[in-house]
Short mmCIF file of C-alpha atoms in Angstrom, two decimals:
data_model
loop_
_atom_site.label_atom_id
_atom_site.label_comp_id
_atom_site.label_asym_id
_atom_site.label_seq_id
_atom_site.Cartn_x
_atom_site.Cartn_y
_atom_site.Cartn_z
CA UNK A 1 35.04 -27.11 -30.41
CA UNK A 2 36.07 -29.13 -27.48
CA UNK A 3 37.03 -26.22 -25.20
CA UNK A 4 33.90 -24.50 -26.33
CA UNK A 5 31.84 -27.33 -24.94
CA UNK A 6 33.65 -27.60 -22.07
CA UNK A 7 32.81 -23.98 -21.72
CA UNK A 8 29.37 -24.38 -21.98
CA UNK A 9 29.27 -27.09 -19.30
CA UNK A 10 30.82 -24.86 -16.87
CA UNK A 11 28.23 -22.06 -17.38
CA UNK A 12 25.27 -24.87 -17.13
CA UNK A 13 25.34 -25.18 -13.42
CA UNK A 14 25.26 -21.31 -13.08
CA UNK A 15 21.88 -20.84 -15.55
CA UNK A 16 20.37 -23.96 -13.90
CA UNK A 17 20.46 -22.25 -10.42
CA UNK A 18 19.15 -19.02 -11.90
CA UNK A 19 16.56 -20.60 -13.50
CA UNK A 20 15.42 -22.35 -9.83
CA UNK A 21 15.53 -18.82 -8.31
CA UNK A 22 12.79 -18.56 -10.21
CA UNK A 23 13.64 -15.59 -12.52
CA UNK A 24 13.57 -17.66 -15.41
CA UNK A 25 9.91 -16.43 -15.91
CA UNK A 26 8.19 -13.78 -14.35
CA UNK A 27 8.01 -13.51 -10.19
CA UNK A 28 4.51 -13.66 -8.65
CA UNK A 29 4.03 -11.14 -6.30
CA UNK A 30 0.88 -11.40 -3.75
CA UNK A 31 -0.26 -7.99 -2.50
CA UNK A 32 -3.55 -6.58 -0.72
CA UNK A 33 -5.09 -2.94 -1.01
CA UNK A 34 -3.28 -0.80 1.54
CA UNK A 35 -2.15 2.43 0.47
CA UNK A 36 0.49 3.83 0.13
CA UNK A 37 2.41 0.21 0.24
CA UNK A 38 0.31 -0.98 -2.29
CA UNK A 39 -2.98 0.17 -4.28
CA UNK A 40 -5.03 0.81 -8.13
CA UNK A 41 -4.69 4.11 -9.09
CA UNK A 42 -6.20 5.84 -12.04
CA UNK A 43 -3.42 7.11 -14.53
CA UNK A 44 -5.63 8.50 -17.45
CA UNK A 45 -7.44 5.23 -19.04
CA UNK A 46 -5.19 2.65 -17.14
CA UNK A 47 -5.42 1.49 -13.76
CA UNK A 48 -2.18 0.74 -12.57
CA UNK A 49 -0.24 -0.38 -9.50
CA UNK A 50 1.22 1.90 -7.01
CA UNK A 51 2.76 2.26 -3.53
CA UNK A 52 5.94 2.08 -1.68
CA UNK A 53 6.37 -1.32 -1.38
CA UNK A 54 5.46 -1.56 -4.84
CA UNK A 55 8.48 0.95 -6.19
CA UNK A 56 10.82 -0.68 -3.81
CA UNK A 57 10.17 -4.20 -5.20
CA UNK A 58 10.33 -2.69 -8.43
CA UNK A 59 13.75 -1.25 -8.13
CA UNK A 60 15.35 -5.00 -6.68
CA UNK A 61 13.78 -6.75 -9.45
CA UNK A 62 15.36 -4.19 -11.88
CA UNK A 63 18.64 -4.84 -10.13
CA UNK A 64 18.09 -8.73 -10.34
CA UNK A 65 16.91 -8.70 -14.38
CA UNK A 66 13.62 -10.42 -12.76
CA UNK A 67 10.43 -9.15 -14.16
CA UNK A 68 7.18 -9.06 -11.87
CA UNK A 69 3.64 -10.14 -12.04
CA UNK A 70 1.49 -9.02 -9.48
CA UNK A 71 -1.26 -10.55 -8.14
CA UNK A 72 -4.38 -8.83 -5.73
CA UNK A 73 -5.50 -11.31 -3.34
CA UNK A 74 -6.74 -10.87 0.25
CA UNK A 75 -3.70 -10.89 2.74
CA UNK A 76 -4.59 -14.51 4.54
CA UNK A 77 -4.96 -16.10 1.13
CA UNK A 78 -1.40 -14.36 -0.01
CA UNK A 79 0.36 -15.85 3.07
CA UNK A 80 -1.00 -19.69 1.96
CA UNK A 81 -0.43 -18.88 -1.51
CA UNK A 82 2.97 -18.23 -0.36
CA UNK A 83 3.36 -21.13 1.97
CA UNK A 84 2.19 -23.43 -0.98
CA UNK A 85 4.10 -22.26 -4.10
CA UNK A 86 1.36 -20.51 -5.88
CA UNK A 87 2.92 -17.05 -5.22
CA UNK A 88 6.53 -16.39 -4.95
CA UNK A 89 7.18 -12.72 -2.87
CA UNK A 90 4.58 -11.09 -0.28
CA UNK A 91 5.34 -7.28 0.56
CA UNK A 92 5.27 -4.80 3.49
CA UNK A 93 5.38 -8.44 6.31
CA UNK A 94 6.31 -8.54 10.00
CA UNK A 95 8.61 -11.27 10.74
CA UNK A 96 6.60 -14.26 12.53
CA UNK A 97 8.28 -17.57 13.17
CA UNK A 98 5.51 -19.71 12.25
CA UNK A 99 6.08 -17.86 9.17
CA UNK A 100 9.51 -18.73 8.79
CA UNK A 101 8.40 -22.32 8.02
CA UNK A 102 7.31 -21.41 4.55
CA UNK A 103 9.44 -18.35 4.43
CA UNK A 104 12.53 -16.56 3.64
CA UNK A 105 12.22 -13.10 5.02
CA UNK A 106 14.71 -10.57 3.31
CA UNK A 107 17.01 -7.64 4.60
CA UNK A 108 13.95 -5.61 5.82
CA UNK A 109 13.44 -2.33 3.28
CA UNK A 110 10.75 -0.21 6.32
CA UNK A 111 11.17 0.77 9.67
CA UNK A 112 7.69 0.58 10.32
CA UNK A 113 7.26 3.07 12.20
CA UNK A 114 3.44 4.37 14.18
CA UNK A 115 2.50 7.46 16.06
CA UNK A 116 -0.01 7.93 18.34
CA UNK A 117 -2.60 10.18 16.39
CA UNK A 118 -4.97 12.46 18.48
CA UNK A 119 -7.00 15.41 17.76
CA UNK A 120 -5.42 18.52 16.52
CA UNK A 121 -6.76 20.78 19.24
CA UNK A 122 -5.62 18.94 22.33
CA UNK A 123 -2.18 18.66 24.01
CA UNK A 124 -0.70 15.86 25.80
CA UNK A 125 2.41 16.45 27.66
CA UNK A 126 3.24 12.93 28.15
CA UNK A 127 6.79 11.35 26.07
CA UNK A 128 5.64 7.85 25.94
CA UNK A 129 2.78 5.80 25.44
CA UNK A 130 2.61 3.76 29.08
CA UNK A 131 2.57 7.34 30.68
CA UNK A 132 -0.06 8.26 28.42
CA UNK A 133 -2.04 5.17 29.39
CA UNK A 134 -1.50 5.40 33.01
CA UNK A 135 -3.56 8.50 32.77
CA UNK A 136 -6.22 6.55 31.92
CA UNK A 137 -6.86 7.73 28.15
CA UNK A 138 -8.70 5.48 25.96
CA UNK A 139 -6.85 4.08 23.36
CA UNK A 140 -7.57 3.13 19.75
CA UNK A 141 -5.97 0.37 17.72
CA UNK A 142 -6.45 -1.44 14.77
CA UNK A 143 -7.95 -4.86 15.01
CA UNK A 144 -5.41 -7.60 13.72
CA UNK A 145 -2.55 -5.44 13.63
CA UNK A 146 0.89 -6.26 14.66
CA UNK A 147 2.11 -4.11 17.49
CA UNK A 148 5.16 -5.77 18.76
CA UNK A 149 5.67 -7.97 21.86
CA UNK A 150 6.16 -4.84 23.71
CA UNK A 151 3.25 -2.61 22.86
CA UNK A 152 1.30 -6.04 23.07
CA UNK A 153 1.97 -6.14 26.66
CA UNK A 154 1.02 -2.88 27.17
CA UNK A 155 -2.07 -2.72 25.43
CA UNK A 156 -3.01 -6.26 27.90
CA UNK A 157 -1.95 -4.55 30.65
CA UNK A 158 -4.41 -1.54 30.37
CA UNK A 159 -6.87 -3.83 28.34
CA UNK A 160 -10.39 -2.30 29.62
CA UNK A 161 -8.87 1.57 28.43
CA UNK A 162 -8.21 0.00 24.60
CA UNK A 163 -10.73 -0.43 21.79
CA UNK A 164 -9.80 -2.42 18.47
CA UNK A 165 -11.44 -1.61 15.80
CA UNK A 166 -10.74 -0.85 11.95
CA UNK A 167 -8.97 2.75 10.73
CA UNK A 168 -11.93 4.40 9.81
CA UNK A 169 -13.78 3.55 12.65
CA UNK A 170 -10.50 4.76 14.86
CA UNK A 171 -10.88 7.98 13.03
CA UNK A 172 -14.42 8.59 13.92
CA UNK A 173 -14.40 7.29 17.21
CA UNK A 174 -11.26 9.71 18.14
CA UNK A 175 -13.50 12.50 16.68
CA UNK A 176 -16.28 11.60 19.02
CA UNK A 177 -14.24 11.88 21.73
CA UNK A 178 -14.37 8.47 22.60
CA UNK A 179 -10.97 7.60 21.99
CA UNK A 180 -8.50 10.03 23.19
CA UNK A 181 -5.80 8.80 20.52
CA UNK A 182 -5.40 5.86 18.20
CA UNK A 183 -2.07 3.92 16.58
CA UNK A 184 -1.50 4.43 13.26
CA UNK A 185 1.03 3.40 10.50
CA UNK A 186 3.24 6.84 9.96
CA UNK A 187 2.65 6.46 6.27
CA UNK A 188 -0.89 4.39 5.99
CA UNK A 189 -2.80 6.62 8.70
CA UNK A 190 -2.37 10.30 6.65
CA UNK A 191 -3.94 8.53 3.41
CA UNK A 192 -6.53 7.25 4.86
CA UNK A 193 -7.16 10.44 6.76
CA UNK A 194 -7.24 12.26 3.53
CA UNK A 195 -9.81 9.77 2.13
CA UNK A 196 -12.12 10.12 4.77
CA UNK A 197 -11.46 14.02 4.49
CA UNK A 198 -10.04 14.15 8.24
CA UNK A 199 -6.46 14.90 7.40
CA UNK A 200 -6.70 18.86 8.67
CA UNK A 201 -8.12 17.59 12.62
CA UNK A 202 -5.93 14.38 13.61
CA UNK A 203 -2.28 14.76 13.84
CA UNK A 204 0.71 12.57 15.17
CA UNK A 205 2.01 12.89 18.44
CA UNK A 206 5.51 13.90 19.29
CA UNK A 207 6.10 10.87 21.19
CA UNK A 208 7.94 7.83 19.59
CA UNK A 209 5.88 4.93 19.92
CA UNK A 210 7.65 1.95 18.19
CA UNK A 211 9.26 0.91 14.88
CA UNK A 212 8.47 -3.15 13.87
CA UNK A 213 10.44 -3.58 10.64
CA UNK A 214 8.67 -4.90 7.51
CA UNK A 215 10.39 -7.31 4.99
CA UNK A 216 9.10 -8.77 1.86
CA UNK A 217 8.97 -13.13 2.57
CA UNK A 218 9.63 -15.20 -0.49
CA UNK A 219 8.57 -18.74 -0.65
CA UNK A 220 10.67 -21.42 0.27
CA UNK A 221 8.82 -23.73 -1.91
CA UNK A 222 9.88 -21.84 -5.06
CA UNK A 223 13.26 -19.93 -4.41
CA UNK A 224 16.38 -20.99 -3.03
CA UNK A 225 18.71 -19.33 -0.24
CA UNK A 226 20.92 -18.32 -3.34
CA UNK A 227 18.06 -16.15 -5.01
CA UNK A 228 17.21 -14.54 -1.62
CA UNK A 229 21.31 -13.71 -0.52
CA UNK A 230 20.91 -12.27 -4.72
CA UNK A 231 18.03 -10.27 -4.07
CA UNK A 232 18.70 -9.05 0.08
CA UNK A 233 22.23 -7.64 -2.04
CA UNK A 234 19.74 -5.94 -3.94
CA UNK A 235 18.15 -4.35 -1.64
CA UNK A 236 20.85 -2.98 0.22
CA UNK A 237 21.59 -1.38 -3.52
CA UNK A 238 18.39 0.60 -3.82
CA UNK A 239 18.81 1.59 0.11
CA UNK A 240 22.55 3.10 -0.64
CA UNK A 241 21.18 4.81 -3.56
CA UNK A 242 19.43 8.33 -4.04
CA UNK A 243 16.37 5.93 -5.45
CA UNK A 244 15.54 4.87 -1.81
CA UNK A 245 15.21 8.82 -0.62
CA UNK A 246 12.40 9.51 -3.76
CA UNK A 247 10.41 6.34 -3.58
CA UNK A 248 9.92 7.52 0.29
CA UNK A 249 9.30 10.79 -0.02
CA UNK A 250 6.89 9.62 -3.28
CA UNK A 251 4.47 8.29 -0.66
CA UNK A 252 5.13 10.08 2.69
CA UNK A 253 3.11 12.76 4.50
CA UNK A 254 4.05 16.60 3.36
CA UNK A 255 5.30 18.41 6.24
#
């Protein structure tokens, strides 16, 4: 009986940390609508949650034992639930050091990659986007969307040739001709395309434009540096597996 005990106090320090990491009871997880990372959909008489992001978080928190509750909230009110406690994981972020405050930012899962999109019928001959610019096209790009320092610069630099605007607006306005080309998300842009019933006249360009890696952030206020070593081990699992290859070509564009 004695070594049993003794047994048992050994394993207490262990279950006490995993219950801190906060899979003790179900993980909050603070998401948005932006499809394909994360959206409703309509599977016969149940509306349930979909996306990339979505999948991918699903397969760590398998790996973990964690189970997931998901919570819609608009993104700004996420990122203070975060900061505060009242949600534990935000998906599909850009690292920010102000965020980093109130954040642990994990092993990122995305490339993030964009293309310049421009109208099917024209052809541009140029291999990068200041060349482009210095031609003087007009540029469209999303309003409140992280570019990267050094697209950031860019887009200052040729400031009066750039219009910011919101996706669908982009699309239109490229249609127009008023915009010669717009950034886009590689795997947002062609679902909202579709929506709007666009996707057959705006293509990517062949040029590379940038890639700004996306992480999920976990609160510091609930989860410890333990958890998040636990769950970026995780995620190097599902991206060694065959599981990261389906959930990506789930949601990306047919070619």
């Amino acid at each position: 009986m004695r070594l049993l005990f003794l047994c048992l106090l050994c394993l207490l320090p262990a279950q006490l940390a995993w219950a801190r990491s906060g899979c003790a009871t179900p993980l909050r997880v603070g998401f948005d609508n932006w499809p394909p990372y994360h959206y409703y959909q309509q599977d016969g008489e149940r509306r349930r949650l979909h996306g990339f992001s979505v999948d991918y978080l699903n397969a760590v928190a398998a790996r973990l034992g964690c189970r997931l509750v998901y919570v819609e909230r608009p993104w700004k009110r996420v990122l203070q639930d975060l900061a505060q406690g009242r949600l534990d994981i935000a998906m599909e972020a850009y690292f920010y050091d102000d965020r980093a405050r109130y954040a642990w930012f994990s092993t990122a899962y995305n490339p993030g990659r964009s293309a310049l999109w421009v109208r099917k019928s024209d052809s541009y001959a140029e291999l990068d986007l200041a060349s482009w610019l210095a031609r003087g096209y007009k540029l469209g790009v999303t309003k409140d969307y992280y570019y990267g320092a050094e697209i950031a610069g860019l887009l200052q630099r040729h400031r009066e040739q750039v219009s910011e605007v919101n996706d669908a607006q982009n699309y239109r306005k490229l249609l127009l001709g008023r915009v010669d080309g717009f950034l886009g998300d590689i795997l947002a842009t062609p679902w909202g395309l579709k929506r709007e019933g666009l996707a057959e006249g705006i293509v990517p360009h062949v040029m590379r434009v940038y890639e700004t890696p996306t992480y999920f952030m976990l609160s510091k206020k609930t989860l410890s540096s333990d958890f998040v070593q636990r769950f970026n081990q995780a995620i190097e699992a599902v991206g060694k597996s065959d599981e990261h290859a389906l959930i990506w070509r789930r949601y990306a564009p047919a070619r």
